[in-house]
């Protein structure tokens, strides 16, 4: 089954999900493409979000369905709720959240030093 993430899915994250964490929208390990399991720009962004540091040299363009202030807040809530989960293992969460991020926006490197990084979903 192909993994998808809709605006309604993102909007379904509750305050309880954020407070206690959730895995309800996290793709299964086998549904996550190999380049996300091995790490890419999207997974580095997920890890930066988890560890609360900025990832310099990136540009984020939200897909049309997610390109408004309310969506940005809902996406942040969704990402936070999934990153804070104690299960599954860390690698699965980072790969899965990175893949989730790729379903709502396009992340690109800006600057020559990052020219080889990118998205392959």
Short mmCIF file of C-alpha atoms in Angstrom, two decimals:
data_model
loop_
_atom_site.label_atom_id
_atom_site.label_comp_id
_atom_site.label_asym_id
_atom_site.label_seq_id
_atom_site.Cartn_x
_atom_site.Cartn_y
_atom_site.Cartn_z
CA UNK A 1 0.00 0.00 0.00
CA UNK A 2 1.32 3.43 -0.93
CA UNK A 3 1.72 5.79 1.98
CA UNK A 4 -0.04 9.13 1.73
CA UNK A 5 -0.58 12.04 4.08
CA UNK A 6 -3.50 14.40 3.53
CA UNK A 7 -4.35 17.73 5.07
CA UNK A 8 -7.18 15.99 6.95
CA UNK A 9 -4.65 13.49 8.35
CA UNK A 10 -2.37 16.27 9.56
CA UNK A 11 -5.32 18.19 11.01
CA UNK A 12 -6.44 15.07 12.92
CA UNK A 13 -3.59 15.34 15.45
CA UNK A 14 -5.10 16.27 18.81
CA UNK A 15 -3.69 18.07 21.84
CA UNK A 16 -3.53 14.65 23.50
CA UNK A 17 -1.45 13.30 20.61
CA UNK A 18 1.01 16.16 21.01
CA UNK A 19 1.14 15.81 24.81
CA UNK A 20 1.46 12.02 24.94
CA UNK A 21 2.86 11.40 21.43
CA UNK A 22 1.47 9.14 18.73
CA UNK A 23 2.45 6.80 15.93
CA UNK A 24 -0.91 6.84 14.15
CA UNK A 25 0.31 8.56 10.95
CA UNK A 26 3.86 7.18 10.97
CA UNK A 27 4.46 4.99 7.90
CA UNK A 28 5.48 1.40 8.47
CA UNK A 29 9.17 0.62 8.02
CA UNK A 30 8.51 -1.26 4.77
CA UNK A 31 6.52 1.71 3.41
CA UNK A 32 9.46 4.10 3.87
CA UNK A 33 11.69 4.39 0.78
CA UNK A 34 15.28 3.23 1.20
CA UNK A 35 16.77 6.70 0.77
CA UNK A 36 14.79 7.85 3.82
CA UNK A 37 15.84 4.77 5.81
CA UNK A 38 19.46 5.51 4.91
CA UNK A 39 19.10 9.23 5.67
CA UNK A 40 18.62 12.26 3.44
CA UNK A 41 17.85 15.97 3.67
CA UNK A 42 14.31 15.28 4.95
CA UNK A 43 15.52 12.98 7.71
CA UNK A 44 18.20 15.51 8.68
CA UNK A 45 15.41 18.08 8.98
CA UNK A 46 13.39 15.68 11.17
CA UNK A 47 16.39 15.08 13.40
CA UNK A 48 17.09 18.82 13.64
CA UNK A 49 13.46 19.32 14.72
CA UNK A 50 13.74 16.57 17.33
CA UNK A 51 16.99 17.89 18.76
CA UNK A 52 15.89 21.54 18.44
CA UNK A 53 18.60 22.96 16.21
CA UNK A 54 18.43 24.83 12.93
CA UNK A 55 19.42 23.14 9.70
CA UNK A 56 21.21 25.87 7.75
CA UNK A 57 21.18 26.20 4.01
CA UNK A 58 17.73 24.84 3.23
CA UNK A 59 14.65 26.17 1.52
CA UNK A 60 11.17 24.81 2.28
CA UNK A 61 8.27 25.15 -0.17
CA UNK A 62 4.95 23.78 1.06
CA UNK A 63 2.76 21.88 -1.37
CA UNK A 64 -0.49 23.71 -2.30
CA UNK A 65 -2.70 21.74 0.10
CA UNK A 66 -0.39 22.72 2.98
CA UNK A 67 0.51 26.30 2.06
CA UNK A 68 -1.24 28.40 4.71
CA UNK A 69 -0.63 29.47 8.30
CA UNK A 70 -3.06 26.94 9.79
CA UNK A 71 -1.41 24.12 7.87
CA UNK A 72 2.05 25.13 9.08
CA UNK A 73 0.86 24.95 12.68
CA UNK A 74 -0.85 21.60 12.07
CA UNK A 75 2.27 20.19 10.40
CA UNK A 76 4.41 21.27 13.34
CA UNK A 77 1.99 19.60 15.76
CA UNK A 78 1.96 16.43 13.66
CA UNK A 79 5.75 16.24 13.44
CA UNK A 80 6.17 16.96 17.15
CA UNK A 81 3.62 14.32 18.15
CA UNK A 82 5.40 11.65 16.11
CA UNK A 83 8.97 12.61 16.99
CA UNK A 84 8.19 12.46 20.71
CA UNK A 85 6.96 8.86 20.56
CA UNK A 86 8.97 6.29 22.52
CA UNK A 87 8.31 3.65 19.89
CA UNK A 88 9.24 2.53 17.34
CA UNK A 89 13.01 2.75 17.38
CA UNK A 90 14.69 6.08 16.72
CA UNK A 91 15.78 5.25 13.14
CA UNK A 92 12.19 4.35 12.16
CA UNK A 93 10.78 7.53 13.69
CA UNK A 94 13.34 9.78 11.97
CA UNK A 95 12.94 8.03 8.61
CA UNK A 96 9.16 8.02 8.93
CA UNK A 97 8.87 11.66 9.95
CA UNK A 98 11.29 12.62 7.19
CA UNK A 99 9.04 10.79 4.74
CA UNK A 100 6.00 12.52 6.22
CA UNK A 101 7.71 15.89 5.72
CA UNK A 102 8.30 15.01 2.05
CA UNK A 103 4.55 14.54 1.64
CA UNK A 104 3.78 18.13 2.72
CA UNK A 105 6.68 20.16 1.32
CA UNK A 106 9.74 20.21 -0.86
CA UNK A 107 13.03 20.79 0.93
CA UNK A 108 16.04 21.84 -1.09
CA UNK A 109 19.57 22.86 -0.27
CA UNK A 110 20.66 26.39 -1.01
CA UNK A 111 24.34 27.02 -1.54
CA UNK A 112 27.03 25.23 -3.48
CA UNK A 113 28.32 23.14 -0.56
CA UNK A 114 24.99 21.26 -0.35
CA UNK A 115 24.37 20.77 -4.06
CA UNK A 116 24.44 16.97 -3.86
CA UNK A 117 21.75 16.64 -1.17
CA UNK A 118 18.14 16.29 -2.16
CA UNK A 119 14.91 14.34 -2.22
CA UNK A 120 14.33 11.08 -4.03
CA UNK A 121 10.78 9.99 -3.16
#
